[in-house]
XYZ file of C-alpha atoms in Angstrom:
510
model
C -75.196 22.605 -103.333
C -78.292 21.733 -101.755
C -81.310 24.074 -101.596
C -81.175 25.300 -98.189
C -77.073 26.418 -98.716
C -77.553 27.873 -101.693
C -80.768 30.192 -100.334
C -77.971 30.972 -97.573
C -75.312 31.590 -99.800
C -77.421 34.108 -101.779
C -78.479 35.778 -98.981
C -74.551 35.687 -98.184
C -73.641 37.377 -101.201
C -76.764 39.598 -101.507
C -75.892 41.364 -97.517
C -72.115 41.103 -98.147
C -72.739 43.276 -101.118
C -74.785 45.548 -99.577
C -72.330 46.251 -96.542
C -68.983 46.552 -99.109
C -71.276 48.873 -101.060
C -71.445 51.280 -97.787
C -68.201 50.669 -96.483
C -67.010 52.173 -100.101
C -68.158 55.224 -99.450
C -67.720 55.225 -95.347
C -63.948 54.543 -95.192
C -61.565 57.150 -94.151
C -57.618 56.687 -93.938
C -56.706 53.491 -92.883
C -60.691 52.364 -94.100
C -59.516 51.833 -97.329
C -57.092 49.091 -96.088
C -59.910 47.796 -94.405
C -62.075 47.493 -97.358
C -59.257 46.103 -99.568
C -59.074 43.694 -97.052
C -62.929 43.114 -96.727
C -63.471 42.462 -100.342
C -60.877 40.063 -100.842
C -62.650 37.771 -98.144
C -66.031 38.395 -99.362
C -64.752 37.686 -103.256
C -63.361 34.041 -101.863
C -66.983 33.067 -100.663
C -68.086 34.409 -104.018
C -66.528 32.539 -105.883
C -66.989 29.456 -103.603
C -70.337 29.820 -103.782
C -70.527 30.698 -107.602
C -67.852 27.472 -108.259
C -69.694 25.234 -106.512
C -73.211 25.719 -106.819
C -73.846 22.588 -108.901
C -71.808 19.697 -107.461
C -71.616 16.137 -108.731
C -71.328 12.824 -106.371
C -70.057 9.998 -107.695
C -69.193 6.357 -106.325
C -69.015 2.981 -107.424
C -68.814 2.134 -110.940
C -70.826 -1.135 -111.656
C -68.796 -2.442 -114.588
C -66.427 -5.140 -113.780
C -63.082 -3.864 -113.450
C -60.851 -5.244 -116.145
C -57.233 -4.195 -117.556
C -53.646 -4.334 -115.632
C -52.953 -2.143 -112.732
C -49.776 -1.748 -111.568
C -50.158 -0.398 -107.546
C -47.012 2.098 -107.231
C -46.199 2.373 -103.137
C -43.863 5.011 -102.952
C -41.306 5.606 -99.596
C -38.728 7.808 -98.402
C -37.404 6.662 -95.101
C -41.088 6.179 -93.313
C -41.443 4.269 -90.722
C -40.957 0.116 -91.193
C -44.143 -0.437 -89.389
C -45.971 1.477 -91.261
C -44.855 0.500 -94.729
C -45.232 -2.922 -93.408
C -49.062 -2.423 -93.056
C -49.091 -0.786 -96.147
C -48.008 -3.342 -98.481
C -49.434 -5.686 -96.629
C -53.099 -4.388 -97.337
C -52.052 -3.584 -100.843
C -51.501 -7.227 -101.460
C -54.772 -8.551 -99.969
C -56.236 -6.054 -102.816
C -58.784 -8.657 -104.045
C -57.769 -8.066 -108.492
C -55.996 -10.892 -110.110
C -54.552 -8.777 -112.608
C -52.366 -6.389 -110.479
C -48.346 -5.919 -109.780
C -47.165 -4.350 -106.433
C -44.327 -2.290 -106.915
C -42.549 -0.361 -103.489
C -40.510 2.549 -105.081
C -37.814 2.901 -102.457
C -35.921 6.721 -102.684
C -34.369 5.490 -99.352
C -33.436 2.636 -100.059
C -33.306 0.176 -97.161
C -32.792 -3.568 -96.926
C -35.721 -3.533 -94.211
C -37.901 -2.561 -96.985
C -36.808 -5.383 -99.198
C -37.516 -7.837 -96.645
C -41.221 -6.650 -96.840
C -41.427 -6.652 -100.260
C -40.474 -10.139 -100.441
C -42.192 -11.144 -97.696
C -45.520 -9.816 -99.877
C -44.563 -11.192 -103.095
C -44.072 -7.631 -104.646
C -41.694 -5.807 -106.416
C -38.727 -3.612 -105.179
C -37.331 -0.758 -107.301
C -34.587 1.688 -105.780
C -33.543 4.656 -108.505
C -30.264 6.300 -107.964
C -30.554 9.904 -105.855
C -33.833 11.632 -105.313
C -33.857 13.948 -108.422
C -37.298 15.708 -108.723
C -38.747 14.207 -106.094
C -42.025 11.963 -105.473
C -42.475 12.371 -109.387
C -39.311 11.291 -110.012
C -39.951 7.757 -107.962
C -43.360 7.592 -109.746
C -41.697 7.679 -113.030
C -38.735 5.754 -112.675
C -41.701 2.924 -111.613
C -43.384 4.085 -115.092
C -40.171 3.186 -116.741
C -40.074 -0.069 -114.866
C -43.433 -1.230 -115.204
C -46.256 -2.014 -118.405
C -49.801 -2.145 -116.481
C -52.216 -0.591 -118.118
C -53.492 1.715 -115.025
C -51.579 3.163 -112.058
C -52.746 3.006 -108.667
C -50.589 5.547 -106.508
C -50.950 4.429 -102.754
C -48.875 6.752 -100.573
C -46.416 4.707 -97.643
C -48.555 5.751 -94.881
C -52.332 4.890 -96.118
C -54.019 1.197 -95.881
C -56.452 0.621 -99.009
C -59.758 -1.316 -99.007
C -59.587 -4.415 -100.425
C -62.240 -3.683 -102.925
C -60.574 -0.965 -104.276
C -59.660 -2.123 -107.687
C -63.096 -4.098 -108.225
C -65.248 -0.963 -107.570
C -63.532 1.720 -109.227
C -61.581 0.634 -112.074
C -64.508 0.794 -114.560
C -65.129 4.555 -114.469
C -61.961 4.431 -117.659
C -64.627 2.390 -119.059
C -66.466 5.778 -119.926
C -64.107 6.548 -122.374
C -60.282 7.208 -123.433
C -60.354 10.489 -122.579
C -60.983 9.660 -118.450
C -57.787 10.052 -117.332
C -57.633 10.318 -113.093
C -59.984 8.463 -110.456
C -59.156 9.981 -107.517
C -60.650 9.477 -103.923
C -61.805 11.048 -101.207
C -58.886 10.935 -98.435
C -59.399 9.801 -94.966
C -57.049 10.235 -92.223
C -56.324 8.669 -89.059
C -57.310 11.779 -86.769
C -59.594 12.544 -84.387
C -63.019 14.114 -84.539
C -63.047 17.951 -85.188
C -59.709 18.025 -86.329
C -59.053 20.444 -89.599
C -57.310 17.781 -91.433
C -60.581 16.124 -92.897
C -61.017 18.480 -94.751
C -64.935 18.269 -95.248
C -65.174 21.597 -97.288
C -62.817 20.867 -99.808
C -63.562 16.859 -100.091
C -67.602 16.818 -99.462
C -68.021 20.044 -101.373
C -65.202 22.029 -103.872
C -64.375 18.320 -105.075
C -67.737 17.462 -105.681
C -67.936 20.657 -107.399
C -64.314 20.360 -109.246
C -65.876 16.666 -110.661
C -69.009 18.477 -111.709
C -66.895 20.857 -114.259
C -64.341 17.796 -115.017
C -61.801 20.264 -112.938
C -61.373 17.507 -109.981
C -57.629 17.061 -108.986
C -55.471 14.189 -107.809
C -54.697 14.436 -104.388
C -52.001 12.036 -104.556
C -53.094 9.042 -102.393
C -55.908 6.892 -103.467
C -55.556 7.778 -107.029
C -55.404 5.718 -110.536
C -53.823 6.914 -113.614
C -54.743 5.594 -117.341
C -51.204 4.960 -118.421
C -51.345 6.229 -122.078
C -52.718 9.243 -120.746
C -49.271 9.878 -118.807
C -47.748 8.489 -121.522
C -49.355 11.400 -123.425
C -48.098 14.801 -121.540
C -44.508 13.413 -120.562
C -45.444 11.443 -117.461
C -45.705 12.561 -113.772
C -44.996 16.314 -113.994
C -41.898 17.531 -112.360
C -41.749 20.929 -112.472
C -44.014 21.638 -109.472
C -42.837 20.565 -105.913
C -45.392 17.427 -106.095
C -46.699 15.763 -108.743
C -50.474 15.628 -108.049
C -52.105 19.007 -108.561
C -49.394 19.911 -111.444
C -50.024 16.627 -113.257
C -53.702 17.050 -113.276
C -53.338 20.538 -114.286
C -51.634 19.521 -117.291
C -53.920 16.603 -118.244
C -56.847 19.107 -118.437
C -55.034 21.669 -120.543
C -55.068 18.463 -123.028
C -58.418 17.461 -123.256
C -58.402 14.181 -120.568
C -61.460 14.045 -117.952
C -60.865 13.317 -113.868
C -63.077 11.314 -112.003
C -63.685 12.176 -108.188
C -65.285 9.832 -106.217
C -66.774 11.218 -102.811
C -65.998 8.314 -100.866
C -62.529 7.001 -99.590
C -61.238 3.730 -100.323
C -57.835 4.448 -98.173
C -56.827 5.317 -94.737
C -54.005 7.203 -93.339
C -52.080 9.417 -91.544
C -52.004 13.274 -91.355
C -49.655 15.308 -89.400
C -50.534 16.031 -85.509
C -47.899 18.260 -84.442
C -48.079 22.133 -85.525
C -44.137 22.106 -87.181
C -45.405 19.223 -89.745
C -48.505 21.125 -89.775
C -46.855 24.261 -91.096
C -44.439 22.069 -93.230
C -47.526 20.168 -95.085
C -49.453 23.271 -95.607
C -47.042 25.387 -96.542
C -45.945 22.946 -99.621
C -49.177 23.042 -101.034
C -49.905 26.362 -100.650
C -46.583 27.006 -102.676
C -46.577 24.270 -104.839
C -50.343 26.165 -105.896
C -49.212 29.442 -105.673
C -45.955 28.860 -107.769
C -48.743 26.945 -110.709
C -51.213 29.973 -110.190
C -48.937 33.093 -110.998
C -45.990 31.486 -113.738
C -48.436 29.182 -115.359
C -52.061 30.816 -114.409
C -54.999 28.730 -115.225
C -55.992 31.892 -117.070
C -53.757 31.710 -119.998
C -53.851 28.016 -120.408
C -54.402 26.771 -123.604
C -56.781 23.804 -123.253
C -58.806 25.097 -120.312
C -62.577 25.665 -120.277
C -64.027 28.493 -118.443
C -64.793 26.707 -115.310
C -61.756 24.684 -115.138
C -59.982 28.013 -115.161
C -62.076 29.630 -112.440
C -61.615 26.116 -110.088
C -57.952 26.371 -110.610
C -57.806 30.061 -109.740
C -60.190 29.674 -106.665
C -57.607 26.801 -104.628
C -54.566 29.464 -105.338
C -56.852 32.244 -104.509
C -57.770 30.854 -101.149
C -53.749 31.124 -99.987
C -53.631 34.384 -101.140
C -56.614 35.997 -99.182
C -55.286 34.072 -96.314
C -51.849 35.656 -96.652
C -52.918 38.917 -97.788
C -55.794 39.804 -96.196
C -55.765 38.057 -93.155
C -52.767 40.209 -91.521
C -54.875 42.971 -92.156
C -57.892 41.897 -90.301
C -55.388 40.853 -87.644
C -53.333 43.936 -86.904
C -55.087 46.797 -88.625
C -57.568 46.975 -85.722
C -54.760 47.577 -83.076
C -53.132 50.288 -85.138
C -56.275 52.119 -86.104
C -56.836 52.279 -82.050
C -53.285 53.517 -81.586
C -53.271 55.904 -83.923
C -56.755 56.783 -82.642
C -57.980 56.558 -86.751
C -61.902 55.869 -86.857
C -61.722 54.036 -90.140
C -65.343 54.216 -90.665
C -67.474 57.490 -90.640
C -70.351 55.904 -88.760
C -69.357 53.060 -86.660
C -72.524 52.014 -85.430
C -74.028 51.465 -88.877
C -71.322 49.616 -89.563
C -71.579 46.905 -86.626
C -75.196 46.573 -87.700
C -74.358 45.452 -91.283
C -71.129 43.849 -90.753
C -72.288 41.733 -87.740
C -74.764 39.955 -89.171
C -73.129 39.392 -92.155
C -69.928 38.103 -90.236
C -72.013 35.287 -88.381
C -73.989 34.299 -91.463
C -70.343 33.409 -93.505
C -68.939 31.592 -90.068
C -72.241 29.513 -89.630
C -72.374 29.139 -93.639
C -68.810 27.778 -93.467
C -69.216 26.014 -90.462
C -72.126 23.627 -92.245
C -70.200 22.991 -94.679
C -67.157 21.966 -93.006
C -69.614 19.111 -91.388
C -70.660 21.293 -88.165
C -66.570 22.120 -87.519
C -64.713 25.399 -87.124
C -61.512 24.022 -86.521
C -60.572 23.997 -90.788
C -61.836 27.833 -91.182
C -59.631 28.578 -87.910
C -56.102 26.779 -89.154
C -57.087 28.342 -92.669
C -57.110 31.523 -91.127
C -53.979 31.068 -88.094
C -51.767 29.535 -91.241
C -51.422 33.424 -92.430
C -47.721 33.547 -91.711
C -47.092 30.354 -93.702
C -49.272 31.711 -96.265
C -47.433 34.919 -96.594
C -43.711 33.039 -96.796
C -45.561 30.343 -99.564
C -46.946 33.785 -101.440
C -43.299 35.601 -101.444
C -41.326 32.194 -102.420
C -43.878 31.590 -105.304
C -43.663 34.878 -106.439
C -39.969 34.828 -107.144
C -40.244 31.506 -108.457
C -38.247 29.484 -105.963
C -38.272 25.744 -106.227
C -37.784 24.862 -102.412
C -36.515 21.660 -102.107
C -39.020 19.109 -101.304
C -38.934 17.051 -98.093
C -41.345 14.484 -97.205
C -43.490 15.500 -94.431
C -42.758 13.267 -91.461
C -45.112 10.291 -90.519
C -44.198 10.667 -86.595
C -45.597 12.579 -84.141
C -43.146 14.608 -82.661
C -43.049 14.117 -78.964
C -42.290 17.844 -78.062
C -44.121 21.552 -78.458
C -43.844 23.890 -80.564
C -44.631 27.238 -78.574
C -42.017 28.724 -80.642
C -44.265 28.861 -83.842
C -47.074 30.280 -81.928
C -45.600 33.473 -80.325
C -46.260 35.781 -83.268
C -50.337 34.468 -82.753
C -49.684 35.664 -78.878
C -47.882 38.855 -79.472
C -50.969 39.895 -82.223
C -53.320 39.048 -79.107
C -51.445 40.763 -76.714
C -51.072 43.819 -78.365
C -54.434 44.252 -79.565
C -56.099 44.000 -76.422
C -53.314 45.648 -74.961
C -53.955 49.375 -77.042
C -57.635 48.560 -76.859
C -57.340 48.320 -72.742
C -54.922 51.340 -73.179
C -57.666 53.626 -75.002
C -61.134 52.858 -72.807
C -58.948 52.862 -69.606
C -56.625 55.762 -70.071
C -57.512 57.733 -73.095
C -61.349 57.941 -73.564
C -62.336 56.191 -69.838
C -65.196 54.379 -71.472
C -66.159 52.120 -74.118
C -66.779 53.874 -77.480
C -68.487 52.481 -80.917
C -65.130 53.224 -81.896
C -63.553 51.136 -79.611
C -66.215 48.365 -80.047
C -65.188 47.711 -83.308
C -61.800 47.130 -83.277
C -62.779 45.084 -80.028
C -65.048 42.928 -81.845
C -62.148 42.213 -84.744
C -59.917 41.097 -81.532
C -62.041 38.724 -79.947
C -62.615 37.356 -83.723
C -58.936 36.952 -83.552
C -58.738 34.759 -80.439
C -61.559 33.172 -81.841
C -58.791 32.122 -85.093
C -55.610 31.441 -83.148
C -57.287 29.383 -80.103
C -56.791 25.883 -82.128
C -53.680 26.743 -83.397
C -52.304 28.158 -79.900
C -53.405 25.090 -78.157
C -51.674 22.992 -80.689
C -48.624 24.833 -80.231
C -48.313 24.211 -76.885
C -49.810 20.571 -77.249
C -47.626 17.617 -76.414
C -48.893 15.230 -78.730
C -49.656 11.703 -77.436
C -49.832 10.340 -80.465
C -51.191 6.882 -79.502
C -54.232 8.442 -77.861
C -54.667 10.614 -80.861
C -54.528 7.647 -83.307
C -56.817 5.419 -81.236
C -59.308 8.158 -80.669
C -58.836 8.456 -84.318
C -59.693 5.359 -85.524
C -62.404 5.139 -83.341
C -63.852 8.474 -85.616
C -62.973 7.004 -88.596
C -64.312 3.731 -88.510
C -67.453 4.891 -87.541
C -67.909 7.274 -89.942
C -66.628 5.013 -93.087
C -66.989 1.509 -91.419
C -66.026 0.024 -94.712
C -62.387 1.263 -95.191
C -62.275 -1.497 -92.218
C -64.670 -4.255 -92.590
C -64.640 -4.722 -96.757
C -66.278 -3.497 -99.663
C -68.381 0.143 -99.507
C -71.912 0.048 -99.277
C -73.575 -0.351 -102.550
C -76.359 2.048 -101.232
C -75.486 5.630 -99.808
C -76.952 7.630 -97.060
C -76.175 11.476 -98.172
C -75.082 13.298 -95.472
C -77.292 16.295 -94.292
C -77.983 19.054 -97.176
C -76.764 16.627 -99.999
C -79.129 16.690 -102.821
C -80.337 13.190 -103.642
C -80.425 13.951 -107.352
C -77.008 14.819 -107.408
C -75.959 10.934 -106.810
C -78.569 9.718 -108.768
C -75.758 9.108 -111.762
C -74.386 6.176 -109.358
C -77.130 3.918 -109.882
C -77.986 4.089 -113.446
């Protein structure tokens, strides 16, 4: 982290400490709900700030790439179009040495037609058994390059790609993963970026060689596969599992804070729920039947990264509810839940606003990714439940098309919490007490914080996308912001964003 967040995160942690401290011994009744509650969101930016206070950028890799890659396009009934452009790109991929393989769990003849219309190869398995793994395997069993590039059906790669990142394995047998950075084709402000976890807890993952593949974007060292089994299958998707298992054996992942692909991300709230909710189970399941904490193989920060992306789901579907309906009930049941309310707005106040605008740098000046982290509670909660009976869901692809409809239904439970909390709140300064009491104020305060959560979420609900506008406004983002996924090769400078320690990318030049 730079020096300005991490004075702000210690001041974070130093006045969130201080306030849990006094709310310990200030709670009454339902309090203690409250405070569970309280320090299981304080304990996430904790750890957040304690996992990530060193962070490591890394980019370009000046050796020239050498070795066979094999570029494995894998597709389940997406969009011709789309697959189209896909190929397409990954065949102007400027690397002599590389094989283009489309691994087809459809299978189509539309999508044979492309493939030899690019000069690539087609491979169709029989049935969809374990999934996206399953495809990426069956192309392992078909296929002898030494590296794997994994380009996902809906994502366009640069054509520099290969040239610019293959000699990171140069660093030794024991690199394993080069990831990238993801960007997708969505507008400005929108939560999907992802800034926080790809600007920051990546860059701070790659730091402690705990960095992930996130599935897209990504090259594999093939005898490294080779080594644990191949693409893991036991999770729902291969990526996170797969690089779980690599580190429990020693290998080293590369992240490099820069994308070299863009894509697509879902834009309606169903796919939305659907895409989230995998990954929160597909972590969850990982996290409590085979916890990083156990592990044999793990170091201590590898454990503690690993632990902090399952941890995130379960504050969200734990203590979220909580913060959401506790308020209301405290009101109805007329239950002060703190001993000296006005004490309490003065340290919790404060403290509140300094985590939102701490979070809110972070996420690149946007609230919109704390808000859906936050609104996602229910899907949270249903991920938690399914993980902790160990159900293996079956796993469907998440659809590539904006769905020309709303989806109000999936937002009522966000309206009834609103309702009803300013509802009993109206009900007690209007009818019961005939004024506004520090009481009252409280639980006030924790329902306009509410609204403050659902508002992007409500508004997608009842959004009907228009999907072209959304892409073009999109693109129009993204290729300003990383002009080179468009026009060629990165920049072989780079301008750190605001807050990014120069030091840090020092590495990339040496």
């Amino acid at each position: 982290m730079s020096k300005n967040f991490k004075i702000l995160g210690t001041i974070i942690v130093a006045w969130n400490t201080i306030y849990l401290a006094w709310l310990f011994y200030h709670v009454t009744n339902l309090g203690y709900i409250l405070l569970f509650a309280e320090f299981l969101i304080a304990s996430l930016t904790y750890i957040l700030i304690f996992n990530h206070w060193g962070q490591s950028h890394t980019f370009h890799h000046f050796h020239q790439a050498r070795g066979s890659v094999d570029i494995f396009i894998t597709t389940v009934n997406e969009p011709v179009v789309m697959l189209d452009n896909t190929v397409k790109a990954a065949s102007a991929i400027d690397y002599l040495n590389k094989t283009i393989y489309v691994l087809d769990d459809g299978p189509r003849d539309e999508i044979k037609m492309i493939v030899q219309k690019y000069g690539a190869n087609y491979l169709a398995r029989r049935g969809r058994i374990d999934g996206k793994a399953g495809n990426l395997n069956f192309g392992l069993q078909n296929s002898t390059g030494e590296y794997i590039l994994v380009i996902d059906s809906d994502h366009v790669a640069n054509p520099f790609i290969i040239k610019d990142l293959l000699g990171h394995f140069d660093d030794g047998p024991e690199v394993a993963v080069v990831a990238t950075r993801q960007a997708y084709l969505v507008p400005e402000g929108d939560f999907n970026h992802d800034v926080l976890f790809y600007q920051h807890m990546m860059a701070g993952k790659h730091e402690d060689n705990a960095s992930i593949s996130c599935g897209n974007g990504v090259f594999y060292r093939r005898s490294a596969l080779r080594a644990i089994g191949g693409f893991q299958v036991w999770n729902l998707v291969e990526d996170l599992y797969t690089s779980y298992v690599l580190h429990t054996r020693g290998f080293k992942t590369v992240y490099i804070n820069q994308p070299y692909t863009y894509g697509t991300a879902p834009l309606d709230l169903a796919n939305i729920y659907k895409q989230r909710g995998t990954w929160a189970l597909d972590t969850l399941r990982m996290i409590f039947w085979h916890s990083p904490l156990f592990a044999r193989g793990l170091k201590f920060w590898q454990r503690l990264h690993y632990i902090e992306i399952g941890y995130s789901y379960v504050v969200s579907a734990i203590a979220m509810p909580i913060v959401f309906i506790l308020p209301a009930i405290a009101v109805l049941y007329n239950d002060p839940i703190v001993t000296d309310p006005i004490t309490y707005l003065l340290l919790r106040i404060p403290s509140l606003l300094a985590i939102l605008y701490f979070y809110y740098r972070l996420s690149d000046r946007m609230f919109s990714q704390m808000q859906y982290w936050a609104s996602l509670f229910l899907v949270y909660m249903e991920a938690f439940f399914l993980a902790l009976i160990c159900i293996k869901v079956p796993y469907k692809v998440t659809r590539k098309e904006a769905a020309d409809h709303r989806n109000i239904a999936l937002v009522i439970p966000h309206i009834a919490l609103i309702l009803f909390s300013f509802g009993v709140i109206l009900w007690r300064i209007f009818i019961v007490d005939h004024a506004l009491t520090a009481f009252t104020a409280i639980n006030l305060m924790w329902a306009c914080l509410m609204v403050f959560w659902f508002a992007p979420v409500i508004y997608r609900g009842f959004q009907r996308v228009n999907a072209d506008k959304m892409l073009f406004d999109a693109r129009q983002f993204v290729s300003a912001k990383y002009p080179h996924l468009f026009n060629g090769r990165a920049p072989r400078t780079y301008n750190p964003p605001l807050d990014l320690p120069v030091e840090n990318i020092a590495k990339v030049f040496e």
